Structure formats: C-alpha cells, structure tokens
Coordinates of C-alpha atoms in Angstrom, one line a residue:
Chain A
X1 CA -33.4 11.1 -21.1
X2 CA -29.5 10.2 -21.7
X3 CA -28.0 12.5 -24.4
X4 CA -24.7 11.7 -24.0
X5 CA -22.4 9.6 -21.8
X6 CA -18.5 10.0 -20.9
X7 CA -16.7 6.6 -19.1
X8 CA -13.5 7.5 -17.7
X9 CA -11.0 5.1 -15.0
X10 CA -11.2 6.4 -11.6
X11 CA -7.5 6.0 -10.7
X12 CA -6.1 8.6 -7.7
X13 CA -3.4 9.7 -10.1
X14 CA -5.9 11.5 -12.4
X15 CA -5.7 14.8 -10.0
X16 CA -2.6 15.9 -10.8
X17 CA -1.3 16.8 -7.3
X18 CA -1.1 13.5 -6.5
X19 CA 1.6 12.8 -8.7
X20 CA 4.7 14.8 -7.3
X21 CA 7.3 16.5 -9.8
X22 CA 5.6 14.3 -12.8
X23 CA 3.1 14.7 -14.8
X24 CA 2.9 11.1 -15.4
X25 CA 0.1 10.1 -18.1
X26 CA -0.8 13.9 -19.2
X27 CA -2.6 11.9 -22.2
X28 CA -4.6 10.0 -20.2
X29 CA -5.7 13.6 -18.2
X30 CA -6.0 14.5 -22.0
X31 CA -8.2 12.0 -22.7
X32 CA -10.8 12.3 -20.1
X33 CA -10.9 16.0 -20.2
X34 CA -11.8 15.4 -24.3
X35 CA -14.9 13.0 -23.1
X36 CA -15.9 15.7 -20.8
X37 CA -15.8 18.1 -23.3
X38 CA -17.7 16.1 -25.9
X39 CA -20.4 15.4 -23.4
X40 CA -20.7 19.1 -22.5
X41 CA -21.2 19.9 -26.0
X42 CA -24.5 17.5 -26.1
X43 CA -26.0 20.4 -23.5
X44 CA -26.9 18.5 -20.8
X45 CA -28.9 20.3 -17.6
X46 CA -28.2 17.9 -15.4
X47 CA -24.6 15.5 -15.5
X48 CA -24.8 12.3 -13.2
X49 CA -21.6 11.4 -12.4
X50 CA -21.7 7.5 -11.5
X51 CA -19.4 5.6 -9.5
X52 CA -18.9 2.5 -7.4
X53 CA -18.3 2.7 -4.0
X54 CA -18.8 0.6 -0.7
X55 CA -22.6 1.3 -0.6
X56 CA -25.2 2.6 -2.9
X57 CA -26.4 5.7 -2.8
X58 CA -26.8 9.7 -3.6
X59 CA -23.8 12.0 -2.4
X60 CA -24.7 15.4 -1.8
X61 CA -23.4 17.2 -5.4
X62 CA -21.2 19.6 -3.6
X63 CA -18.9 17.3 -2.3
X64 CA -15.3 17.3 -3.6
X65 CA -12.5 14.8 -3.6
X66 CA -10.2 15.3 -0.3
X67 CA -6.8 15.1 -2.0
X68 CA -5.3 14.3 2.0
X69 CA -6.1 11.3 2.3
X70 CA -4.1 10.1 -0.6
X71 CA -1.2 12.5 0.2
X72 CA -1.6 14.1 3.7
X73 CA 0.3 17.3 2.5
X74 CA -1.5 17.8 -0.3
X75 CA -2.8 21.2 -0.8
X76 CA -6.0 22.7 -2.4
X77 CA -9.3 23.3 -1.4
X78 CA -11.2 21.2 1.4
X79 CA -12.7 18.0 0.3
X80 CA -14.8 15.7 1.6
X81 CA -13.1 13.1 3.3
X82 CA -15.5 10.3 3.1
X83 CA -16.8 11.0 -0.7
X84 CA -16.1 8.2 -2.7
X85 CA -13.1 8.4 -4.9
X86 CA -14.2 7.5 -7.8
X87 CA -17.1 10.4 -7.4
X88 CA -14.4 12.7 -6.4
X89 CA -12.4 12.2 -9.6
X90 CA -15.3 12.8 -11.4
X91 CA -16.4 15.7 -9.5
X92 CA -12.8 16.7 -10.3
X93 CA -13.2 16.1 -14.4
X94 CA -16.0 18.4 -14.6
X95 CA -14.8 20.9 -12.7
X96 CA -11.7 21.1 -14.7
X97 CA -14.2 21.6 -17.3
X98 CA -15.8 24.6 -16.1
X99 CA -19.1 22.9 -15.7
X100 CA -20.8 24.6 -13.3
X101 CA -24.6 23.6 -13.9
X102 CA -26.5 20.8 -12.1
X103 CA -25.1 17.5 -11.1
X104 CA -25.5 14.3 -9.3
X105 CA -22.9 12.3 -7.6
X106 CA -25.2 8.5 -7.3
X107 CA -22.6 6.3 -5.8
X108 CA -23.6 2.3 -6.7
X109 CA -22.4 0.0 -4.5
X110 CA -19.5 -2.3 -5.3
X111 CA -21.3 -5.8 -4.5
X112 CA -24.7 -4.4 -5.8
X113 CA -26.2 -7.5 -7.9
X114 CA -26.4 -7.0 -11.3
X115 CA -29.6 -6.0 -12.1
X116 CA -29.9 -3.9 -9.0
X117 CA -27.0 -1.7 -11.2
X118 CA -29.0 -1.9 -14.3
X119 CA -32.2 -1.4 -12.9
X120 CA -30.6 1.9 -10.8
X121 CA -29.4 3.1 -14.8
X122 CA -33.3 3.0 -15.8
X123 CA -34.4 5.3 -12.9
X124 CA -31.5 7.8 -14.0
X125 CA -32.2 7.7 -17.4
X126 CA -36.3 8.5 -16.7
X127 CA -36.6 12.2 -16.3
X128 CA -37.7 14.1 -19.2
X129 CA -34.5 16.8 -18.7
X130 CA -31.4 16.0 -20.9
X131 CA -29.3 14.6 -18.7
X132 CA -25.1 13.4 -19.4
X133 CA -23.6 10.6 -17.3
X134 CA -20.4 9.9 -16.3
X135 CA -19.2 7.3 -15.5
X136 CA -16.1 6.3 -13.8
X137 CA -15.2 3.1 -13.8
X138 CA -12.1 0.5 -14.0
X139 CA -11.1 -2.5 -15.8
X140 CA -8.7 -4.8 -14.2
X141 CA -6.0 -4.3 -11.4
X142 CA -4.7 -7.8 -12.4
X143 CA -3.4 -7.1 -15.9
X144 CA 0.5 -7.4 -15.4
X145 CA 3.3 -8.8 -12.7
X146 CA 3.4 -5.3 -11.4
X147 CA -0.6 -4.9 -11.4
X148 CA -1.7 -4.3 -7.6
X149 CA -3.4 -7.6 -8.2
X150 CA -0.6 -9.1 -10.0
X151 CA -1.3 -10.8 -13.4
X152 CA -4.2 -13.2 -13.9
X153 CA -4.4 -14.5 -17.2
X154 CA -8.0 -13.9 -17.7
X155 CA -7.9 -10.4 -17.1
X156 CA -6.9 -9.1 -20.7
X157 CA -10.0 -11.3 -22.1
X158 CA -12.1 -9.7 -19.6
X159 CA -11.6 -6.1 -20.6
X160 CA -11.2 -6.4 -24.4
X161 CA -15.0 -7.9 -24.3
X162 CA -15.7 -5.3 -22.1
X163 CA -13.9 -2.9 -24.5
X164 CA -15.8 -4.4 -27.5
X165 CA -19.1 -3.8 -26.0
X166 CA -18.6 -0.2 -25.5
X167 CA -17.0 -0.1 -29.2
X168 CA -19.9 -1.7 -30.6
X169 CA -22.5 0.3 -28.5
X170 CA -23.9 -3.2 -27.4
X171 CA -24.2 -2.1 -23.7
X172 CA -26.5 -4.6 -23.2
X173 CA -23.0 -7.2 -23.2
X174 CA -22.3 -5.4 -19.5
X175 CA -25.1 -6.5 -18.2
X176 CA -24.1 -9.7 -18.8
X177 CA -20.7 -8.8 -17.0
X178 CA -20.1 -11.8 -14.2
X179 CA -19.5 -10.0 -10.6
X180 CA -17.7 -12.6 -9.3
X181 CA -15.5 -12.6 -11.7
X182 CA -14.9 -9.0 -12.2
X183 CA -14.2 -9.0 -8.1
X184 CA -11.5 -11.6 -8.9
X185 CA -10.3 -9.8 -11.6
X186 CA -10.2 -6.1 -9.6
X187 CA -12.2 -4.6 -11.9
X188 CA -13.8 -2.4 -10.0
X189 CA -16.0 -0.8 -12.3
X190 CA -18.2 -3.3 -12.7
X191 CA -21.5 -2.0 -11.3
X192 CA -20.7 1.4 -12.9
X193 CA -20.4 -0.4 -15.7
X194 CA -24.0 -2.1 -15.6
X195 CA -25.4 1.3 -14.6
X196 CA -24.2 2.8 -17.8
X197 CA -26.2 -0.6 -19.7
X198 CA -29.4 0.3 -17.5
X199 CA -29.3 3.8 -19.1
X200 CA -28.4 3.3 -22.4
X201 CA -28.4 0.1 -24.2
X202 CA -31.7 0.6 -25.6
X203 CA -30.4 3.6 -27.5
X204 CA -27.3 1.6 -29.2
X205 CA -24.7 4.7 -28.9
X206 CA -21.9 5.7 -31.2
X207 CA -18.6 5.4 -28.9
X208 CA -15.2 7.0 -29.4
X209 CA -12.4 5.3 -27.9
X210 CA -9.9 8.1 -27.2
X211 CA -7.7 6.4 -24.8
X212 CA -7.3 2.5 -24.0
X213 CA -4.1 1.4 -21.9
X214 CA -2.7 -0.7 -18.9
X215 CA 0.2 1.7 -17.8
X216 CA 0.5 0.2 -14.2
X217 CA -1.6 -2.8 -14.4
X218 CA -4.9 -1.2 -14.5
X219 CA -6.8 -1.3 -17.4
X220 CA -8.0 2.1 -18.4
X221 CA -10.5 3.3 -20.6
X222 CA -11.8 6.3 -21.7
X223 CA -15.0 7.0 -24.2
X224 CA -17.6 9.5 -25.4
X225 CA -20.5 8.1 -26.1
X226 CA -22.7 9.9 -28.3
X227 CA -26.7 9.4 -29.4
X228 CA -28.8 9.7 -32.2
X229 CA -30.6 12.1 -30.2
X230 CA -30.8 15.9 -31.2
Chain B
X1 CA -2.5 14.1 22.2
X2 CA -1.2 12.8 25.4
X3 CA 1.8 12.8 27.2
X4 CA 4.8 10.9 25.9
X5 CA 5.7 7.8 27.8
X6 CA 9.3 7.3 28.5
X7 CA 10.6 4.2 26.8
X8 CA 11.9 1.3 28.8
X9 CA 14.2 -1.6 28.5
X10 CA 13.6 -3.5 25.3
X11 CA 14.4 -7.8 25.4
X12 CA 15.2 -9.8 22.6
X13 CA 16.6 -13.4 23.3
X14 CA 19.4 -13.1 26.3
X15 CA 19.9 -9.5 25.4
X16 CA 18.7 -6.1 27.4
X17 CA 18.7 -2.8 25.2
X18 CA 18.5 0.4 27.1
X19 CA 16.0 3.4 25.2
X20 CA 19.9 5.1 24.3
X21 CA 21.1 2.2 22.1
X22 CA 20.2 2.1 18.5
X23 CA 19.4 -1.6 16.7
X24 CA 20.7 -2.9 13.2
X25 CA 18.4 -5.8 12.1
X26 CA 20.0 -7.1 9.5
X27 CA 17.9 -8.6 6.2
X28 CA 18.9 -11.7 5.3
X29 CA 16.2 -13.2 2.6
X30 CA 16.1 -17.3 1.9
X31 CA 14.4 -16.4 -1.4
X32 CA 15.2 -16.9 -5.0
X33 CA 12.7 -13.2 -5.3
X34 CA 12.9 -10.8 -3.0
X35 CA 12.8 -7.1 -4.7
X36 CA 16.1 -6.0 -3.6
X37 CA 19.3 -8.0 -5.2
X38 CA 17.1 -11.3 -5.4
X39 CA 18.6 -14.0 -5.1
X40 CA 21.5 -12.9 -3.3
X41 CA 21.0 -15.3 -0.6
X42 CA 19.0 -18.1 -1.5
X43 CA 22.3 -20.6 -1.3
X44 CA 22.6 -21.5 2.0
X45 CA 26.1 -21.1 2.0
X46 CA 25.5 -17.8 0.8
X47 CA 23.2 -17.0 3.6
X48 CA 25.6 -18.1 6.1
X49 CA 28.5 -15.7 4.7
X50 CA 26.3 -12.9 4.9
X51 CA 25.4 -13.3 8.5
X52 CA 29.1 -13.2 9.2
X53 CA 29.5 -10.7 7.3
X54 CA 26.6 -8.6 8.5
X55 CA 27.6 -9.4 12.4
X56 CA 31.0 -8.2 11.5
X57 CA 29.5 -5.1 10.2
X58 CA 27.8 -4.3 13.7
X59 CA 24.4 -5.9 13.0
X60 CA 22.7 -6.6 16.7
X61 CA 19.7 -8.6 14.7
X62 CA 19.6 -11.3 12.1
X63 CA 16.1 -11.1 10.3
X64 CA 15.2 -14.5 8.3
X65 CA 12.4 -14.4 5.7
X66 CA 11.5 -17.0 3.5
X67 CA 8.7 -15.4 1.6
X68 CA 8.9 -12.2 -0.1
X69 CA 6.5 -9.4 0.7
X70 CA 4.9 -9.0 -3.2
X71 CA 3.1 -11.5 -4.9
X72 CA 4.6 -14.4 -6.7
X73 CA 5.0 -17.5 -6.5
X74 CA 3.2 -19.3 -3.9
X75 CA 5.2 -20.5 -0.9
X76 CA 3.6 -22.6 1.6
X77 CA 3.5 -23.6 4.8
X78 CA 6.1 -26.4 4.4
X79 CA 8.4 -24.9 2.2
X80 CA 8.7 -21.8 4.2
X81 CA 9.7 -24.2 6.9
X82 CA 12.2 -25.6 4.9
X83 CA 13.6 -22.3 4.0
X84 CA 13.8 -21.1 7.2
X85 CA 14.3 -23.4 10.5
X86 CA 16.6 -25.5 9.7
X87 CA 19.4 -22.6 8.8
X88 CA 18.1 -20.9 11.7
X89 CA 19.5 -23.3 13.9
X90 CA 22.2 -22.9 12.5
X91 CA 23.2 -19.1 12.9
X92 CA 22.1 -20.2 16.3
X93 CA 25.0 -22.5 16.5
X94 CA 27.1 -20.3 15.1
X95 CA 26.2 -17.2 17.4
X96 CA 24.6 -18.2 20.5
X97 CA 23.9 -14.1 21.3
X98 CA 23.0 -12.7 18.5
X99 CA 19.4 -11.7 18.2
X100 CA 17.7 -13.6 16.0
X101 CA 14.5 -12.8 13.9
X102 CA 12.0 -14.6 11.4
X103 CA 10.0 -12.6 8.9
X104 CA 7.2 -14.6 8.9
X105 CA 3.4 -13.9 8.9
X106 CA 2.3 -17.8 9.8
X107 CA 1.9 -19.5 13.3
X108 CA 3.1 -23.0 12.1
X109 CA 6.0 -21.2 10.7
X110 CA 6.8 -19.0 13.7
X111 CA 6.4 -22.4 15.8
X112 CA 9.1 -24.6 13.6
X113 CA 11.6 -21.4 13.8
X114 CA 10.8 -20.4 17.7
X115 CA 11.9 -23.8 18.7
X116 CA 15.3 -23.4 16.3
X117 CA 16.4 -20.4 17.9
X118 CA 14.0 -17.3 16.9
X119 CA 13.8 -14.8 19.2
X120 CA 11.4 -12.4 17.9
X121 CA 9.0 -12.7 15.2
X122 CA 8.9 -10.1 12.6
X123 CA 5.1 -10.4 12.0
X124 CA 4.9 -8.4 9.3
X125 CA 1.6 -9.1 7.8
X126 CA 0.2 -7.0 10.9
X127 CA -1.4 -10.0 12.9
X128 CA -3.0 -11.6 9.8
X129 CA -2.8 -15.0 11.9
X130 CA -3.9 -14.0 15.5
X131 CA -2.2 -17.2 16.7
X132 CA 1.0 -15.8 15.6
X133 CA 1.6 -13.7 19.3
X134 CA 0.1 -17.5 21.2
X135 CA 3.3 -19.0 19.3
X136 CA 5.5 -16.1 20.6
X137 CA 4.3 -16.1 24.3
X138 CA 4.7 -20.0 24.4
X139 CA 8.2 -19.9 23.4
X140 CA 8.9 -16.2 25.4
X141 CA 9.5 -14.9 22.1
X142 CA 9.2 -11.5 21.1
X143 CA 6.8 -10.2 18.3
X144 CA 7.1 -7.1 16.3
X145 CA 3.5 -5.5 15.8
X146 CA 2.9 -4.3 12.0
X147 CA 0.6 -1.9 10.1
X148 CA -0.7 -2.6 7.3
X149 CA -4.1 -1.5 6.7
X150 CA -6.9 -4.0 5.2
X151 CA -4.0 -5.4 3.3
X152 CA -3.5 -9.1 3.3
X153 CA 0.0 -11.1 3.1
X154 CA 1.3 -10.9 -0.1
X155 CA -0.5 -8.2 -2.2
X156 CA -0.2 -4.7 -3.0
X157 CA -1.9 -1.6 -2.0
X158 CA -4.4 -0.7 -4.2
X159 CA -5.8 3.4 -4.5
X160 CA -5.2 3.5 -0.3
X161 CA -6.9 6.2 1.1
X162 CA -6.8 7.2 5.0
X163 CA -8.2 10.2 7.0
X164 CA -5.0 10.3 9.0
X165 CA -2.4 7.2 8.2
X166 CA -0.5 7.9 11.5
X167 CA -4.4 8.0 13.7
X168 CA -4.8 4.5 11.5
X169 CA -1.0 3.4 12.6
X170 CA -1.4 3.9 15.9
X171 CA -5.2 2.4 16.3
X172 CA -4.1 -1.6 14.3
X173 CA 0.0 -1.4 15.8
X174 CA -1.6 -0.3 19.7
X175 CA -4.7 -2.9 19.2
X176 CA -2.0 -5.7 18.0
X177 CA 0.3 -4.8 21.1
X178 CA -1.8 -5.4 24.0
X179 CA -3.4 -8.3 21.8
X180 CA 0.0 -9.9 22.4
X181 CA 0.7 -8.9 25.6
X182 CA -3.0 -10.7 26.3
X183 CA -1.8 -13.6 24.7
X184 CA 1.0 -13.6 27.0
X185 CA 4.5 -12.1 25.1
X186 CA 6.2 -10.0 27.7
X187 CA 5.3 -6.4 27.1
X188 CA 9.3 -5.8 27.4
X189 CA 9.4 -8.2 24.2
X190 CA 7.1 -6.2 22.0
X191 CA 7.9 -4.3 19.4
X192 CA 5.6 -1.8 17.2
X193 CA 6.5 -0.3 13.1
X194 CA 4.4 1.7 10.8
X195 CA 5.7 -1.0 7.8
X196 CA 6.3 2.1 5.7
X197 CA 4.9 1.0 1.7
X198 CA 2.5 -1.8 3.2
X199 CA -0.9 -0.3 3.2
X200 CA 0.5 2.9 1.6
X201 CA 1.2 4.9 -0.6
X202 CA 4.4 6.9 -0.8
X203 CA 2.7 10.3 0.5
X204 CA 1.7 7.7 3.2
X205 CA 4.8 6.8 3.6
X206 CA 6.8 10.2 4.2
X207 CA 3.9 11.3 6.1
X208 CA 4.2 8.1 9.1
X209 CA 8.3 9.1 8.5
X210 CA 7.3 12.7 9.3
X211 CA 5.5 11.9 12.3
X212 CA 7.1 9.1 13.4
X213 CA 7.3 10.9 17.2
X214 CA 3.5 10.0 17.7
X215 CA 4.7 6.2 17.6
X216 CA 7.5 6.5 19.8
X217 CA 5.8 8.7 22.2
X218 CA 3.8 5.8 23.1
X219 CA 6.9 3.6 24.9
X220 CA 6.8 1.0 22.9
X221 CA 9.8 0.5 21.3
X222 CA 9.6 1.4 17.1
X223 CA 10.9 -1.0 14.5
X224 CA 11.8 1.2 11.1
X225 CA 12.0 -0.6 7.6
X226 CA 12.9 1.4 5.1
X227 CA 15.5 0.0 3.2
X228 CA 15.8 0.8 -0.1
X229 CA 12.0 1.2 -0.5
X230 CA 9.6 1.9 -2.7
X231 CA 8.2 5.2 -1.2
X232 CA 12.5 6.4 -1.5
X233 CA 12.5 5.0 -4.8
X234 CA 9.5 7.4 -6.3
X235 CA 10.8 10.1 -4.0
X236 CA 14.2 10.4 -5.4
X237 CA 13.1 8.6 -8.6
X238 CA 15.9 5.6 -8.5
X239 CA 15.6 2.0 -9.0
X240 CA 16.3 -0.3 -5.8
X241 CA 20.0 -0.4 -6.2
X242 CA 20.0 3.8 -5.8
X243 CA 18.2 4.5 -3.0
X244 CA 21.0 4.0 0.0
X245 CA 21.4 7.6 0.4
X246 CA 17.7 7.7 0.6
X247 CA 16.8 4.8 3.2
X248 CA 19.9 6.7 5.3
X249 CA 18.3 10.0 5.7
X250 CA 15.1 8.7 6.1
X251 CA 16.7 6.4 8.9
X252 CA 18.1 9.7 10.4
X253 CA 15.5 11.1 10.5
X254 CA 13.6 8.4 12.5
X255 CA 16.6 7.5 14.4
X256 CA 15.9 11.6 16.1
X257 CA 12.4 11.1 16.1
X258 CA 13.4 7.5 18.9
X259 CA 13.0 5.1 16.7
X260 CA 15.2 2.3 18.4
X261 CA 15.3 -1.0 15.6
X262 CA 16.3 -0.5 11.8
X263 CA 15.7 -3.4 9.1
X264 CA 18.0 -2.9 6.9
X265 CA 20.1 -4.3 3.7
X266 CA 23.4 -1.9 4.5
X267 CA 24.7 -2.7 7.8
X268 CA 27.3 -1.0 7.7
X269 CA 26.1 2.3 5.9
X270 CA 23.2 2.3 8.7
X271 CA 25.8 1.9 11.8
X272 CA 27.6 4.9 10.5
X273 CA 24.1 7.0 10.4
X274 CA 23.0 5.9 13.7
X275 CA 26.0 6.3 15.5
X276 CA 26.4 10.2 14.2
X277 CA 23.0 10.5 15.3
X278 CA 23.4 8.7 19.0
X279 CA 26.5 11.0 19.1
X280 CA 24.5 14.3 18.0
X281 CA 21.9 13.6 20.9
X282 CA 24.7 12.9 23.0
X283 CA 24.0 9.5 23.5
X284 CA 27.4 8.2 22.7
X285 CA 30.6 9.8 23.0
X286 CA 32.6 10.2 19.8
X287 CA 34.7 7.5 18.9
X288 CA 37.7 9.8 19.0
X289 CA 38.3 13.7 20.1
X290 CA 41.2 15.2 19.8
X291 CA 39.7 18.4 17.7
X292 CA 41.2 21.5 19.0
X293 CA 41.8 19.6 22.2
X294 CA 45.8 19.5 21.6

C-alpha cells in the first residue's frame, strides 16, 4: 500500500556540484529535501523512487547518479554512468536524507502509453508493506524564450492543470494527461506522472505544494502528498 | 590512444595554409537576432563595412550566417537565401582572395551561396542535411565537420549527459569527415570543431577546451568557436558584451593545444592572441627585437 508520496523535478542542477561557485535555487534544494522529509516521517519500509527514462524498467537500487557525465571533473563517489537521471537525482534526495532502508529505482519509459504508466502505478502500489514513492518528474521545457524548448504558448495551461490536479488530489486528471502533447510541450514527466495516478488516485491524497516555479524555462514542482492512512 | 598524425596543408578557395599559420574567421551575421550585439549587421551596408573592417584587422576568413543558432523566428529556405548569396557575391567582388565562408546547415542554401563565391561551408548543425558535403564536393568547396550531439538546428541542449563528450566529439566529427571525403570534398578541404555550447553543457564545454589535443592529434585541421560564449559567460559569470578576455584565453589555450581556425567577433583582439602564441611556439618571429640586443 502507498502511505505517502513525494514529486520532485528531476533537473541536473539539483546535485549541488553541478552548479559551480553558486548555489543557484538553494530553495528549490530546500524544497525537495522538505517532501523527502515528510514522506520519511509516514515510515515507509520500502521508498520507490519513479522516474522516466528511455525504457521501462527496474534499476538495481544501489545505483547512484554519475555526476561526470554532466561535468567531467566533477568529483564524489562513483556513479553509474548509464542510471537514468532522473533516478539518480532521486537516489540523490534520499540519500541526503539519510534514508538508508529499502528502495526501488522502477524507471518508466518515456513513450510508455498511458495506461501502460498507470497500470505499472497499480502493481507498485499492491504489496501489503507500507511503501513511499517518489516521484520525479517535469513539467515543461517550453515555458519561456530562454526555455531549452523555447516558449510555446500552451505550455503554462498545460502545467497549471497539471498543478491543479496534484492540488486537488484528483490524480485521476493525469491519467488523462495527452502524451503527445506533453512530448511537444517537453514535459518529460509525463509517464511519471501517470505512474503516481496508477498508485494513488483512488486514495484522493492531501498535497502540499512547497515549491512551484519556472526559473529557466522548466516548470518545477515540488509536493508531499500525504494519506488518510495511519 | 594512438599516435598523433601530423597535420597537413589545409585549402580554402585559392589559398594554401601550412599547419604553422593560425586562421581568424571572422563572424559576420545577416541577422536582425543573433545573441551577440544583434543586429549589428543586418544592413547590408553595414555588413559590407565590417568586412572591410574585419579584413583590415587581419581576418583570413569571412564567415556569413543568415540564421542564428537559438530558436526564434523561423527563417526559411528562401529567405536565408536572400540573406546570404546575393551579398556574398559581393564580398567576392570586393575581395577576390579572401576566404570566404557560409554558416549554413541547408544544402539548397549551401548551393545558392557555393555558386556566389563560398568557399567552405560552416556546417554547423553537424551534418543535419547529409546532402550538405554532395553540395560542397560539387562546387570543390570545403566543409567544416560539427558536433553537436542529438541536437537539431535551432534548439537548445536540454539536461545533456555524455560518458566522455571528447570519445562523443571525436566518434560524430571523424564519422562526418570521411562522410564528406566519400561524397567527394577534398580531404585537404575539411575541416573538424567540437562546436563548444551545441550539445553541451558548460562543464562540457571546458572539458572538449581541455582536451582539445585528442582532436588535433587526428590531422584534421580544428575549427574553434568560442567567441564570447555561453560556457565563458557562466564561467566568468558576464553577459555577452564581457566575455573578450574570456573567449581570448580560451582561444590561447586551443591555439597551444593546434587548433588552426578561430570564429570569432574580435578580430583584432584574436590576431594579437594568436600571434603571441605562434611566437611563443616559435612559429613566428617577433615582429620586432631589439631587447637587450643593442
């Protein structure tokens, strides 16, 4: 069962190496490591950490993110270089944490159909242990002039309903999410997204919105989800 | 890694470089909105002063884009045309020697401008059109062979990630190089650059500057564009019209490393730097010694 759930943007710039002398959005760092924390405190044993990436499938839970192949002279522990970023940042959040228990990197891949995301959500959410997602995923790289997808108009519509759904705990809306458009929009987190609807919708969670922005043409979002559940 | 190969002779229209002599290409943009002082040379007349001005300053290449490299507004076939042949053939007119190059990533383009007097193609879109080298072997051409990773013309790198940029460099600008010499362009007539900022990040960037020796060590002769970039701009944390000191040591630094062409806004600036490095590797004579020579 899903006690609690965490979403978070997957962008490089979250590990803190990456960004040179600058801290550059410490409140958006802030902000994730607050959802963490929150989700912690719902005592999962096991935290899935969900991400898109260019296939489907289960990453073995060890795995770090390799900070080299964003910046070459990066230094820190080993990675591994073919883990999924978005996996790897989360990986990253929850070590930062200091959660050391049981955890599943599930990868979902980025042109998986809709209800082959949802349907994956279900199958996490089955097992009787208390178990916390994560979920790491990003609105829009089209949201301004200076966006890596430049603007497109229909981009800030896009992520305020996807916003409102998670507001209103009406996960069921990201079902609903269109993949074509969210692949002309560059919102990546899209089947992340529908992968958080499998596994919760039916429980109508409270959400916390503690951090909602577009800094560099990405939008970002990060929020706890919480459940009625004891 | 393997052995370096020696560089040869490089050709670009009439004109024979040895591996000693150090290239300005000079930028000149026919756009309303290009990143660095846009604008500057959209007036035709305007466009024309600068390449006197630039050839004055030492510049050995004239490089002619009419599309800039973010995304905007759309320019197409025809109007990039329109932008660029026609005052092509005229800088031709005016200078029937100097080199003269088109920024373009389109074989209908590099066709209309090859026949006006272009004598290498700045393809640097990274062979998005493969028809692009056909255009510059028909016309004996040159064609300068880009990186940019899965990039397309006209967009930004979005969260790039590589296992080793320069092993990625090296595979597309060595596959794109004997794809043109295939296609017929004189090997002596291609060119190869790591297009710092396309398909990179700024770590990516200093990282191909850094080991910029793996590209020249291949012979081919390596095209630098640097000026006044992005990756400069985040390093030394200044907006475009601050980073000259910037784009100058980085071109130092791959002016040692054998890098041979440098696309630049600042010709003169860029002259100076090479020249004090040709003279440090004893490439060139200083200009004057009289130093303790009396």
């Amino acid at each position: 069962m899903i006690v609690a759930a965490a979403l978070c943007p997957a962008p490089p710039l979250l590990a803190r190496e990456l960004t040179g002398g600058d801290a550059v959005l410490p409140e958006l760092r802030e902000a994730c490591g607050e959802a963490i924390r929150r989700l912690l405190r719902a005592e999962p044993e096991t935290i899935a950490v969900v991400g898109a990436a260019a296939e489907t499938g289960l990453w073995d839970p060890a795995s770090r993110l390799d900070l080299s192949v964003f910046a070459p002279v990066a230094r820190g522990p080993a990675g591994t270089p073919e883990l999924p970023s978005s996996l790897g940042l989360g990986a990253l959040l929850l070590d930062q944490a200091g959660y050391a228990g049981r955890r599943i990197l599930q990868a979902v891949g980025q042109d998986e159909p809709a209800a082959a995301c949802v349907e994956l959500g279900e199958r996490l959410a089955r097992p009787a242990e208390r178990i916390a997602l994560l979920v790491m995923a990003d609105g829009s790289a089209r949201r301004s002039r200076r966006a890596p997808g430049h603007l497109d108009e229909r981009s800030a519509g896009f992520d305020a309903a996807v916003e409102h759904a998670i507001r209103s705990g009406d996960l069921g809306a990201l079902a609903a999410v269109d993949p074509a458009l969210a692949r002309e929009l560059m919102a990546t987190g899209r089947p992340a997204w529908q992968v958080l609807s499998g596994a919760m919708r039916a429980l109508r969670p409270a959400a916390d919105v503690l951090y909602a922005g577009d800094p560099f043409g990405v939008a970002y979002l990060v929020a706890s989800l919480s459940t009625a559940l004891p | 890694m393997s052995e370096p190969v020696q560089q040869a002779v490089l050709r670009l229209g009439t004109r024979s470089f040895e591996p000693r002599e150090r290239l300005v290409m000079a930028i000149v943009n026919r756009t309303p909105d290009s990143f660095y002082r846009p604008g500057a040379t959209w007036d035709e007349g305007a466009a024309m002063d600068r390449v006197h001005q630039v050839v004055a300053e030492g510049a050995d290449i004239i490089d002619i884009g009419g599309v800039p490299a973010a995304p905007g507004t759309a320019v197409d076939t025809s109007e990039e045309i329109r932008r660029t042949a026609g005052f092509i053939a005229a800088v031709r007119g005016a200078y029937p020697d100097v080199v003269i190059s088109c920024d373009t990533w389109r074989h209908e383009v590099g066709r209309a401008v090859c026949a006006a007097g272009t004598d290498l193609i700045n393809d640097s879109w990274g062979g998005w059109d493969s028809k692009l080298a056909e255009v510059a072997a028909e016309f004996g051409a040159g064609i300068v062979c880009a990186h940019v990773g899965t990039q397309e013309p006209r967009t930004r790198p979005f969260r790039v990630s590589y296992p080793d940029v320069m092993a990625d460099v090296l595979e597309q600008t060595l596959a794109l190089a004997d794809r043109a010499v295939a296609a017929g362009v004189d090997p002596s007539r291609v060119v190869i650059d790591p297009a710092h900022d396309f398909g990179k990040n700024t770590w990516h960037s200093l990282e191909v500057t850094r080991r910029l020796a793996e590209m020249t060590a291949t012979g081919w002769p390596v095209l630098v564009s640097l000026s006044n970039k992005d990756f400069i701009g985040e390093t030394l944390n200044a907006p475009p019209e601050g980073r000259l000191v910037g784009t100058l040591a980085a071109t130092a630094i791959c002016a040692w490393q054998g890098a041979r062409i440098f696309r630049v806004h600042q010709v003169r600036e860029t002259r100076q730097v090479l020249d004090m490095v040709s003279a440090i590797r004893g490439d060139i004579p200083p200009a004057r010694a009289v130093r303790a020579l009396g």
